[in-house]
mmCIF file of C-alpha atoms in Angstrom:
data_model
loop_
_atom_site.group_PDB
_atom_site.id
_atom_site.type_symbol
_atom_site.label_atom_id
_atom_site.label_comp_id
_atom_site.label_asym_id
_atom_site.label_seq_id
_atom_site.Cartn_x
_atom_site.Cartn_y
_atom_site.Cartn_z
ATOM 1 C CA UNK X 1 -126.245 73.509 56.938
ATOM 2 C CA UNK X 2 -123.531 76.163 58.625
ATOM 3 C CA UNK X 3 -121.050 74.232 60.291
ATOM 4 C CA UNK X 4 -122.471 70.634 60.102
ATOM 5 C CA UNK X 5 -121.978 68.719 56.723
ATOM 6 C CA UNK X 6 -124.941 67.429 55.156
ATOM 7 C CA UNK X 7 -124.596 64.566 52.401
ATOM 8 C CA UNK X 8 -124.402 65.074 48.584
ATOM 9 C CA UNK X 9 -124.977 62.523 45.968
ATOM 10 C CA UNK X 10 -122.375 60.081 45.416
ATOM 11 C CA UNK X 11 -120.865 59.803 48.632
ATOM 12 C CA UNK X 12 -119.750 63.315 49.472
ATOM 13 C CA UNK X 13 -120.402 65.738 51.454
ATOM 14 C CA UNK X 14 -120.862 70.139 52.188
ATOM 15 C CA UNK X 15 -120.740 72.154 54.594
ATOM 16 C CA UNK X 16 -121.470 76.010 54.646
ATOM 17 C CA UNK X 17 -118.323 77.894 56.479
ATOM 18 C CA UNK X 18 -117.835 81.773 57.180
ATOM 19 C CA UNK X 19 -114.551 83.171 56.103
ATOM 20 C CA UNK X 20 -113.612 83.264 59.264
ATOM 21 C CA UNK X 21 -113.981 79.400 59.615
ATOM 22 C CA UNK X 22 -112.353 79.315 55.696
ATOM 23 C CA UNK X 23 -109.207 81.307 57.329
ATOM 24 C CA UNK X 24 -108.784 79.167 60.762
ATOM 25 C CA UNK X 25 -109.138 75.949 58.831
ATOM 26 C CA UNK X 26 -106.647 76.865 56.709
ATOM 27 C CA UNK X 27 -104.320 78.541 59.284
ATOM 28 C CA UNK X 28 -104.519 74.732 61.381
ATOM 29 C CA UNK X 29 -103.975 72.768 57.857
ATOM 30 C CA UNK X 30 -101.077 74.501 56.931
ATOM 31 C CA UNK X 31 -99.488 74.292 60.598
ATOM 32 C CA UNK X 32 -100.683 70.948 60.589
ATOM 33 C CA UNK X 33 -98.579 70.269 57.640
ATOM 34 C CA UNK X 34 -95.257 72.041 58.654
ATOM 35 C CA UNK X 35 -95.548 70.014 61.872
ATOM 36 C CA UNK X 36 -95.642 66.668 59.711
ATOM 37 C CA UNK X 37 -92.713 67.700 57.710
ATOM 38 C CA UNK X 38 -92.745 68.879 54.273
ATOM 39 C CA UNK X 39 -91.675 64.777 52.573
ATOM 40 C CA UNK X 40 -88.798 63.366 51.044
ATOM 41 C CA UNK X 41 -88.569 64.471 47.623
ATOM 42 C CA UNK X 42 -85.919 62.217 45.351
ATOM 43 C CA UNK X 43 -82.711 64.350 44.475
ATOM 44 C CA UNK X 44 -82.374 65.918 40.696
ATOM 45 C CA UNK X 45 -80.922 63.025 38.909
ATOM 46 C CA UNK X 46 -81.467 59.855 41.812
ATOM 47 C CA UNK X 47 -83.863 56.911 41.072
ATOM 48 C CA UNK X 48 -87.469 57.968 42.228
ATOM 49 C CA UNK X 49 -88.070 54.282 42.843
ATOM 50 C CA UNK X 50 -85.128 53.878 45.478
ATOM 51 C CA UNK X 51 -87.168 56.811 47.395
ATOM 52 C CA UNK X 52 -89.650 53.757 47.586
ATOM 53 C CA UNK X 53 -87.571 51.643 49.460
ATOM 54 C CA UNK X 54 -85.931 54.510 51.762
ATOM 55 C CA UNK X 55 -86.251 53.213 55.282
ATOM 56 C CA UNK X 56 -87.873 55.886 57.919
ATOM 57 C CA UNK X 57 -86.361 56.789 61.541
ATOM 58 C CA UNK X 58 -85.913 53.811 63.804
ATOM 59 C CA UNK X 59 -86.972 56.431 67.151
ATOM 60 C CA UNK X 60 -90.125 57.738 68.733
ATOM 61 C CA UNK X 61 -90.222 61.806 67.640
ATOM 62 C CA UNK X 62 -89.529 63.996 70.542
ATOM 63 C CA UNK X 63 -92.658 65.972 70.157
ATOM 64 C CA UNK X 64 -95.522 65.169 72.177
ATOM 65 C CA UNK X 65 -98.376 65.669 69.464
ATOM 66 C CA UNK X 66 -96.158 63.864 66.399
ATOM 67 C CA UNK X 67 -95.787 60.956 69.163
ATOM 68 C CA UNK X 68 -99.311 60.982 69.543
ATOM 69 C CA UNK X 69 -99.446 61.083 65.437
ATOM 70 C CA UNK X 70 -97.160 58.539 64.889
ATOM 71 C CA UNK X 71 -97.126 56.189 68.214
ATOM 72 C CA UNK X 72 -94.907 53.286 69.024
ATOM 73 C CA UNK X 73 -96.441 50.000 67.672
ATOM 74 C CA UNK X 74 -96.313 48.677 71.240
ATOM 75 C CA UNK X 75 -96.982 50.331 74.193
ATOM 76 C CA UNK X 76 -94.498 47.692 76.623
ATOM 77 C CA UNK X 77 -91.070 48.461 77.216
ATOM 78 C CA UNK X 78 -89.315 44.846 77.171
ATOM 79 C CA UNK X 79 -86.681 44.835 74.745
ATOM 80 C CA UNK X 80 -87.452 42.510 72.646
ATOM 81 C CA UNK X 81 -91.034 44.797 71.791
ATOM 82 C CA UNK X 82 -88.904 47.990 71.933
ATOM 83 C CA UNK X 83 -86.817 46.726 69.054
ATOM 84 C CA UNK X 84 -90.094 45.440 67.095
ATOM 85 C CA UNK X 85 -91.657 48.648 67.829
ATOM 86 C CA UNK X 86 -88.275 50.187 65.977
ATOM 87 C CA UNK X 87 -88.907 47.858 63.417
ATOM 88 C CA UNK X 88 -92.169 48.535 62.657
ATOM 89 C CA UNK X 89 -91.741 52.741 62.492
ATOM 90 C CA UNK X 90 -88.690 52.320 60.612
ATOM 91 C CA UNK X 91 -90.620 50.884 57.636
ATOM 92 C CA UNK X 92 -94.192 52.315 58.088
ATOM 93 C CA UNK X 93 -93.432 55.682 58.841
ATOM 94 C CA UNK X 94 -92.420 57.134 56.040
ATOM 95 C CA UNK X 95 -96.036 56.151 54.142
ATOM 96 C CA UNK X 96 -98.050 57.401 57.413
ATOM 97 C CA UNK X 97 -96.722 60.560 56.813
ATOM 98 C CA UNK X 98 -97.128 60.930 53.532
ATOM 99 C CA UNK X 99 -100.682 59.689 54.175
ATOM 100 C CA UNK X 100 -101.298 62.134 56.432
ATOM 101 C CA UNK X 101 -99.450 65.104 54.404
ATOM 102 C CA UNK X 102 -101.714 64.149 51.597
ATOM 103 C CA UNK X 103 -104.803 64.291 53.765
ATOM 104 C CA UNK X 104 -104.006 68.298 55.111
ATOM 105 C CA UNK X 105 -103.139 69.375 50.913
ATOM 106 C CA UNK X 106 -105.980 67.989 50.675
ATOM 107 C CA UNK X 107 -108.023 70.260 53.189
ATOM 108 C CA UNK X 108 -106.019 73.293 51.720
ATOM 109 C CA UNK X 109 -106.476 72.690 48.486
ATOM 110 C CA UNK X 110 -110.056 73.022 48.967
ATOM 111 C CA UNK X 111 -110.485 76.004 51.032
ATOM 112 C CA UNK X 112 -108.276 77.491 48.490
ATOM 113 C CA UNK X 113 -110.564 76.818 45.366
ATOM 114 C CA UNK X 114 -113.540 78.715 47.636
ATOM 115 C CA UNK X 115 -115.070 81.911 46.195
ATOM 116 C CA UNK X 116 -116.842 83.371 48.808
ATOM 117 C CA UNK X 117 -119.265 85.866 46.940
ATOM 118 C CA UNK X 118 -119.216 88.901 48.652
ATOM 119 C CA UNK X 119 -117.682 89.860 51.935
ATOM 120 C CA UNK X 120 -118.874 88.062 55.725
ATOM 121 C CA UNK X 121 -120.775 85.290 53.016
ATOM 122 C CA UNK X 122 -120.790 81.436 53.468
ATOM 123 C CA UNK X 123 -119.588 79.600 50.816
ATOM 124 C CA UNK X 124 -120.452 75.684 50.613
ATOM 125 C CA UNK X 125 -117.531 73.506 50.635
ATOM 126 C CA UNK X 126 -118.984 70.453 48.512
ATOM 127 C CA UNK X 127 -116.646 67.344 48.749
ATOM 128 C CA UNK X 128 -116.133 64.296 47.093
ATOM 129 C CA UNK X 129 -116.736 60.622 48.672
ATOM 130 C CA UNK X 130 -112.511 60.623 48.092
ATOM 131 C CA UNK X 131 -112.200 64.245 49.521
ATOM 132 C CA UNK X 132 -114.353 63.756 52.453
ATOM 133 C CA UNK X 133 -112.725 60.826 53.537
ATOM 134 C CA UNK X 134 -109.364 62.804 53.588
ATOM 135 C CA UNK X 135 -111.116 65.819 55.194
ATOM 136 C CA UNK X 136 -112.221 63.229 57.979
ATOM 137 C CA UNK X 137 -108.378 62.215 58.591
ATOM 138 C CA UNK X 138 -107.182 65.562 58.990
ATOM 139 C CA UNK X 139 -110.017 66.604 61.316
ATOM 140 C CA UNK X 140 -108.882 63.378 63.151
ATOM 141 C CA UNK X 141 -104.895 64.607 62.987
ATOM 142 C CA UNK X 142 -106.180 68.071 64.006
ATOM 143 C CA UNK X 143 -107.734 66.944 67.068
ATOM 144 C CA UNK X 144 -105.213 64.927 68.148
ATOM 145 C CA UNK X 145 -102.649 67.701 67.949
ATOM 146 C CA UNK X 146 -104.274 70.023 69.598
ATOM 147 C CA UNK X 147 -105.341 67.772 72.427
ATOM 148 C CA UNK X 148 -102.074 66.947 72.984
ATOM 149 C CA UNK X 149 -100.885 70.459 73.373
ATOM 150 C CA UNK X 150 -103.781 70.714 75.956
ATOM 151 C CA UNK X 151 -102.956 67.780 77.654
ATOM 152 C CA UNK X 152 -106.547 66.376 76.877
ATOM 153 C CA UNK X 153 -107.175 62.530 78.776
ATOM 154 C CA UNK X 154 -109.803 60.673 78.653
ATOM 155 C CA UNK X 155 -111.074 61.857 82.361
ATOM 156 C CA UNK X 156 -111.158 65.235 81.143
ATOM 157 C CA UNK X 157 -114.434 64.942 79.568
ATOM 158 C CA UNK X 158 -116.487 67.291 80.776
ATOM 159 C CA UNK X 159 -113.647 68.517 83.089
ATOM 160 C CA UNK X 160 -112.348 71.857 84.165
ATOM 161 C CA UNK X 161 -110.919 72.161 80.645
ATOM 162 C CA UNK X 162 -114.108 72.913 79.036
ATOM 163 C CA UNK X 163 -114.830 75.678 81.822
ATOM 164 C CA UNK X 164 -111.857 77.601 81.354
ATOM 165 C CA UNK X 165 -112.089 81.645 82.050
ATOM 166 C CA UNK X 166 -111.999 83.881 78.990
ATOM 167 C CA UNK X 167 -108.805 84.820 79.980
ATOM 168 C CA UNK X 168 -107.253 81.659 80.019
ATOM 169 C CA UNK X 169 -104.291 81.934 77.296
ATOM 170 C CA UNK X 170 -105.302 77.952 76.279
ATOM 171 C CA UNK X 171 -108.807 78.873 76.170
ATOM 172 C CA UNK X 172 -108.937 79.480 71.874
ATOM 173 C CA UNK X 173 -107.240 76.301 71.302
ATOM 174 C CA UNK X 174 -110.064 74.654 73.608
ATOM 175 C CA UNK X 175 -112.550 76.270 71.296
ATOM 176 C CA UNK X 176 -110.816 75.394 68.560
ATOM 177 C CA UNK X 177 -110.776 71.956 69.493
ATOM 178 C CA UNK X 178 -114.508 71.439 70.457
ATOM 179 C CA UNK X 179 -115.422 73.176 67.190
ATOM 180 C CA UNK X 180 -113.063 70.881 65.225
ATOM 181 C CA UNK X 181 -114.703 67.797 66.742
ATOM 182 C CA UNK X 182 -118.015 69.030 66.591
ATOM 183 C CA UNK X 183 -117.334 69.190 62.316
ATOM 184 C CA UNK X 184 -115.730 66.209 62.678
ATOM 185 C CA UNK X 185 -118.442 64.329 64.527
ATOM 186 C CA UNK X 186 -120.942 65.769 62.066
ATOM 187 C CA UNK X 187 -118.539 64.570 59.208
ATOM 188 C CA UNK X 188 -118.876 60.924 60.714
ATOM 189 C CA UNK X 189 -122.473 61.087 60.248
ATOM 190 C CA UNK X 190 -122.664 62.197 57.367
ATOM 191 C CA UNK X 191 -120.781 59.725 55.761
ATOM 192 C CA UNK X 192 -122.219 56.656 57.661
ATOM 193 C CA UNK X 193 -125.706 58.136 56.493
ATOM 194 C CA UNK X 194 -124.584 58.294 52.776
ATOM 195 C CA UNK X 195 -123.294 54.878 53.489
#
């Protein structure tokens, strides 16, 4: 079972993890999160329900990897699908995020219930059907962070990037980001298995 997820009754799913894999999982989630933004809470004494109907920003983000987490809804430039594209994040936005924040307190809240048992143990991370599926999004957002700091393409499958030196400064994100996708692949299967 250490480091691929293996199906439980009902849908979920565990996976055995080191501390070491306990403490970079975490360390990502939590980056993760501060990168999404921490939400829109309503102000002391404002209608929670007008928080509902607050519209979101109109423009791409600036950031590379939350423009690869929240793309434009069209890719062309016209005008006409610029403005629809402005449309569209304006009022769908504001949920993604919050879809995506719930996903990573998600991830963090269960690494934090772990008790490992003794020092250097695995502990089993046992997830729910609900849980897994939110473990599977963050995985997802993980990835596509990271691959965007490392300028990741399609045609760089199998590339140079995956022979980098030890002493390449990008080389523990690269290893982050295989390992990532290597839980997340085994995730996938898991899931379609229970299925």
């Amino acid at each position: 079972m250490a480091g691929h997820f293996e199906a439980l009754p009902g849908g979920g799913a565990a996976v055995a993890l080191d501390e070491v894999e306990v403490s970079i999982l975490r360390s990502l989630a939590v980056q993760l999160m501060e990168l999404i933004g921490p939400g829109d809470e309503p102000v002391e004494g404002e209608d929670p329900l007008a928080a509902l109907f607050a519209e979101g920003p109109s423009e791409a983000p600036s950031d590379p990897a939350l423009k690869r987490l929240f793309p434009d809804a069209y890719a062309d430039e016209s005008d006409e699908l610029r403005s629809a594209s402005a449309d569209f994040r304006r009022y769908t936005e504001n949920d993604l995020r919050t879809g995506k924040r719930e996903h990573v307190l998600a991830v963090i809240r269960s690494l934090d219930a772990l008790t490992p048992e003794g020092e250097g143990d695995e502990v089993v991370l046992k997830l729910t059907a609900d849980e897994s599926r939110a473990w599977l999004g963050a995985l997802n957002d993980l990835r596509l962070t990271i691959g965007t700091r490392l300028e990741v393409t399609d045609e760089d499958e199998g590339g140079e990037l995956y022979r980098l030196p030890d002493s390449d400064p990008r080389k523990p994100m690269v290893l982050a980001y295989l390992w990532l996708g290597a839980l997340q692949e085994s995730l996938v299967e898991t899931l379609l298995s229970g299925a």
